[in-house]
Coordinates of C-alpha atoms in Angstrom, one line a residue:
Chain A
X2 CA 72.5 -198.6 -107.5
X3 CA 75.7 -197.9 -109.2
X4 CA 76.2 -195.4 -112.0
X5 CA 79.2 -194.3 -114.3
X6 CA 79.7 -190.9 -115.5
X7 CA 81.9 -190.3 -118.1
X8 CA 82.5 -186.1 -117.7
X9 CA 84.8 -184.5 -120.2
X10 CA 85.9 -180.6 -119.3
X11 CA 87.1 -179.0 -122.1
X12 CA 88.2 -175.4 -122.2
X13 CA 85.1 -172.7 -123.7
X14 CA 85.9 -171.5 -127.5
X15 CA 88.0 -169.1 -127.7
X16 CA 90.0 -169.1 -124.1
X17 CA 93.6 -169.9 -124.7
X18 CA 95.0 -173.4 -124.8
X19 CA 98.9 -173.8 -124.1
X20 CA 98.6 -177.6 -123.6
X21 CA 97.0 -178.0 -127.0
X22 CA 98.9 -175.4 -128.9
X23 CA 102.1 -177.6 -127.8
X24 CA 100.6 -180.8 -128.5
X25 CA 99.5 -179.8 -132.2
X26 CA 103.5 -178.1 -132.1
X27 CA 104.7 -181.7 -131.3
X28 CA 102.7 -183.4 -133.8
X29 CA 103.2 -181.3 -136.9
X30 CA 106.7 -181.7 -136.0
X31 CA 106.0 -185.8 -136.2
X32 CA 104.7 -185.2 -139.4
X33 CA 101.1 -184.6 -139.3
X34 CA 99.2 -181.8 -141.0
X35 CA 97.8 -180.8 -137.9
X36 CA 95.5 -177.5 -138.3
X37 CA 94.4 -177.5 -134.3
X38 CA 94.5 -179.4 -130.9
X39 CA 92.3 -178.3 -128.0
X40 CA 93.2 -180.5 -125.0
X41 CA 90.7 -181.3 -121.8
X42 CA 90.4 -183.6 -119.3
X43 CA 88.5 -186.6 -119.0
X44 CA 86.3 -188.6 -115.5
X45 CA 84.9 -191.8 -115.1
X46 CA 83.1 -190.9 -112.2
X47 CA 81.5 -194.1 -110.1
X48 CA 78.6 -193.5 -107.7
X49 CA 75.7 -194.7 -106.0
X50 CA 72.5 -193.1 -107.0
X51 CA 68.4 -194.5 -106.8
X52 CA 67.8 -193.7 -110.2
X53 CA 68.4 -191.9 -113.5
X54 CA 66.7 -188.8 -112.5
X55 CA 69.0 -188.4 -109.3
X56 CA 71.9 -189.8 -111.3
X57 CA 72.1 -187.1 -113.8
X58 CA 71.2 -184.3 -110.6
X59 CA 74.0 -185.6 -108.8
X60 CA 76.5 -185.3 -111.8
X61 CA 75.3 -181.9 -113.0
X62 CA 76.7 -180.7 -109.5
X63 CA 79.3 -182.3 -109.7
X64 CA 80.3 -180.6 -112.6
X65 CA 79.4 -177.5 -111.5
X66 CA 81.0 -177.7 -107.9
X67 CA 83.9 -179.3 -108.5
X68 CA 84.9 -180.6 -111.6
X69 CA 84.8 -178.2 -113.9
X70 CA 85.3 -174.0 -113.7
X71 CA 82.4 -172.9 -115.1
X72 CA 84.1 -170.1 -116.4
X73 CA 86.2 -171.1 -118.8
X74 CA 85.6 -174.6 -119.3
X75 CA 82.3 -176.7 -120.4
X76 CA 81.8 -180.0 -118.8
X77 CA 79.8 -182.8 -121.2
X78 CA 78.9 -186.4 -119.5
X79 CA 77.7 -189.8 -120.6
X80 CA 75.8 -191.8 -117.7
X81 CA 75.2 -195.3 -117.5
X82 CA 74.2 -197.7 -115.0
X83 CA 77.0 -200.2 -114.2
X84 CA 76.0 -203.4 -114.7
X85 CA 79.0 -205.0 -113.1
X86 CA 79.0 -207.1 -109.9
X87 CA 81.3 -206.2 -106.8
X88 CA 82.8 -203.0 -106.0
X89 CA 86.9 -204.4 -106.4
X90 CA 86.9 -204.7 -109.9
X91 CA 88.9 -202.3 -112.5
X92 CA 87.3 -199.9 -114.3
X93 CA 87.7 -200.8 -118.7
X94 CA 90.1 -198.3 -120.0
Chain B
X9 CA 89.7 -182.9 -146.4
X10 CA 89.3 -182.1 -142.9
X11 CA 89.1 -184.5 -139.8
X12 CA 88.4 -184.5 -135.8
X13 CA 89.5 -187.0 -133.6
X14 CA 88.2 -187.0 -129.9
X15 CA 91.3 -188.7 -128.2
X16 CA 90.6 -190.2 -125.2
X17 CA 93.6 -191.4 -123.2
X18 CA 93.2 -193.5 -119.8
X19 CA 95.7 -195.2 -117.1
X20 CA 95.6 -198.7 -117.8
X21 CA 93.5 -200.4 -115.2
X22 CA 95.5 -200.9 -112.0
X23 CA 97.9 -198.2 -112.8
X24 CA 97.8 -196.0 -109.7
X25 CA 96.1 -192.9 -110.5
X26 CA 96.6 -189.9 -107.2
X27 CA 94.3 -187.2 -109.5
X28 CA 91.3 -189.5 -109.4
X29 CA 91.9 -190.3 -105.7
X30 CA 92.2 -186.7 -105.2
X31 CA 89.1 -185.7 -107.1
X32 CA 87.1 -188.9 -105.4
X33 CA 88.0 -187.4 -102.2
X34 CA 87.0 -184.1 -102.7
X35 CA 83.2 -185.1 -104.0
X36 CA 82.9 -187.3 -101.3
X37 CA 83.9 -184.2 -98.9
X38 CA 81.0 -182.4 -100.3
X39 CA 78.8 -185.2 -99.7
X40 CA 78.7 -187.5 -103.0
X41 CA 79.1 -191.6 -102.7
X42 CA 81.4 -191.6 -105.1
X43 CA 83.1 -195.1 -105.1
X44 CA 85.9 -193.9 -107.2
X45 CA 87.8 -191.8 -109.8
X46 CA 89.4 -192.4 -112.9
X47 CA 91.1 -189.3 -114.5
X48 CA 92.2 -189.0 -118.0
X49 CA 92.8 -186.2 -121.0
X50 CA 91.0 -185.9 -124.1
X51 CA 92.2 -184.0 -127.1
X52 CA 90.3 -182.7 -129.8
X53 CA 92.6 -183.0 -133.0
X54 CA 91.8 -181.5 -136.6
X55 CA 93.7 -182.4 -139.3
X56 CA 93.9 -183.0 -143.1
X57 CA 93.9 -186.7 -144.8
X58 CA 92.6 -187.7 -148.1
X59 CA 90.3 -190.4 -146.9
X60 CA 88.8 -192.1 -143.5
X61 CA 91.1 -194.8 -143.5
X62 CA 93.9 -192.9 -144.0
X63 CA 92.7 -190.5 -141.0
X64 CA 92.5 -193.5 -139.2
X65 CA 95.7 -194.5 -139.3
X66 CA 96.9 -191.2 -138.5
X67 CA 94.8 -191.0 -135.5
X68 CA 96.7 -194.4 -134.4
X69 CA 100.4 -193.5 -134.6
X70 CA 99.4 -190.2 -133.5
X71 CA 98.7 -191.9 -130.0
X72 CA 101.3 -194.5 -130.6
X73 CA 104.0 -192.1 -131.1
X74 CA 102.8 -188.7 -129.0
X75 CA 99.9 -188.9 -127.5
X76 CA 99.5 -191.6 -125.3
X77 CA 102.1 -193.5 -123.0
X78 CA 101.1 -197.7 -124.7
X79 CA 103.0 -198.3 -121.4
X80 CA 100.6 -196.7 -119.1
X81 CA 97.7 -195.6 -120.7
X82 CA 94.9 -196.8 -123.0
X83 CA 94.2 -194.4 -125.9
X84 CA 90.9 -194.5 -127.9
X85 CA 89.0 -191.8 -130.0
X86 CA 85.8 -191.2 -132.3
X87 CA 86.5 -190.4 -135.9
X88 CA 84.3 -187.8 -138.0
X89 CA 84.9 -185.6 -141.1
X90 CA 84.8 -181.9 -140.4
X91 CA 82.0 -180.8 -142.2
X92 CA 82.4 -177.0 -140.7
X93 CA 83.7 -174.5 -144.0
X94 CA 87.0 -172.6 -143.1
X95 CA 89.9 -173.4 -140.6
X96 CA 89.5 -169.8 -137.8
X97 CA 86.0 -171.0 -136.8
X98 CA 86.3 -172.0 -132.5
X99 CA 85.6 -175.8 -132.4
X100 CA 83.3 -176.3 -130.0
X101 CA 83.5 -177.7 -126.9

């Protein structure tokens, strides 16, 4: 069965952010009344997996092997079963 | 009054994306079926407006204009008042 795992890895409180810092620069300078940005990185991971229970197993390591430093950054998912048919077809944006 | 956006900002389905290759390929080397990858940023923006439709339509030219690439990408976000007192307190991850 085919799951999707949305897994967003966002940088802990408090740990610098350059990215974000130049993003809010960018948009106060657009304009906006920004106060703060704190940019991240977003997965849609898809994978095969029997059920729920090794679904959410299998993404919590994921997390913590590879996708995200557990040292600075804090990974968050959604999972879902995908419903779709096939294997070819795009993933919605 | 205070808002947060959670930006979300994805390749376009079909747009080549290397990162979530690269990524696919390095769970599947430590033994995940992943069928693939689809990396993307997220930004966590805080910022004044009177109202929710008028932080709405901030949000929107925000990505129009900085943010996102309408070219490439797909931007999309979640909307909620920041009930939190104060502006130095971490957001959290």
């Amino acid at each position: 069965m085919r799951w999707l795992a949305d897994v967003h890895v966002a940088l802990r409180p408090g740990i610098a952010d350059p990215e974000g810092t130049t993003i809010a620069g960018g948009l106060r300078s657009l304009g906006y009344p920004v106060t703060e940005v704190r940019a991240g990185k977003s997965m849609r991971v898809a994978f095969e997996a029997d059920d729920a229970a090794a679904a959410e197993t299998a993404v919590a390591e994921m997390c913590r092997r590879l996708l995200a430093n557990p040292v600075m950054e804090v990974a968050t998912w959604q999972l879902r079963a995908d419903e779709t048919p096939g294997d070819d077809e795009a993933i919605p944006a």
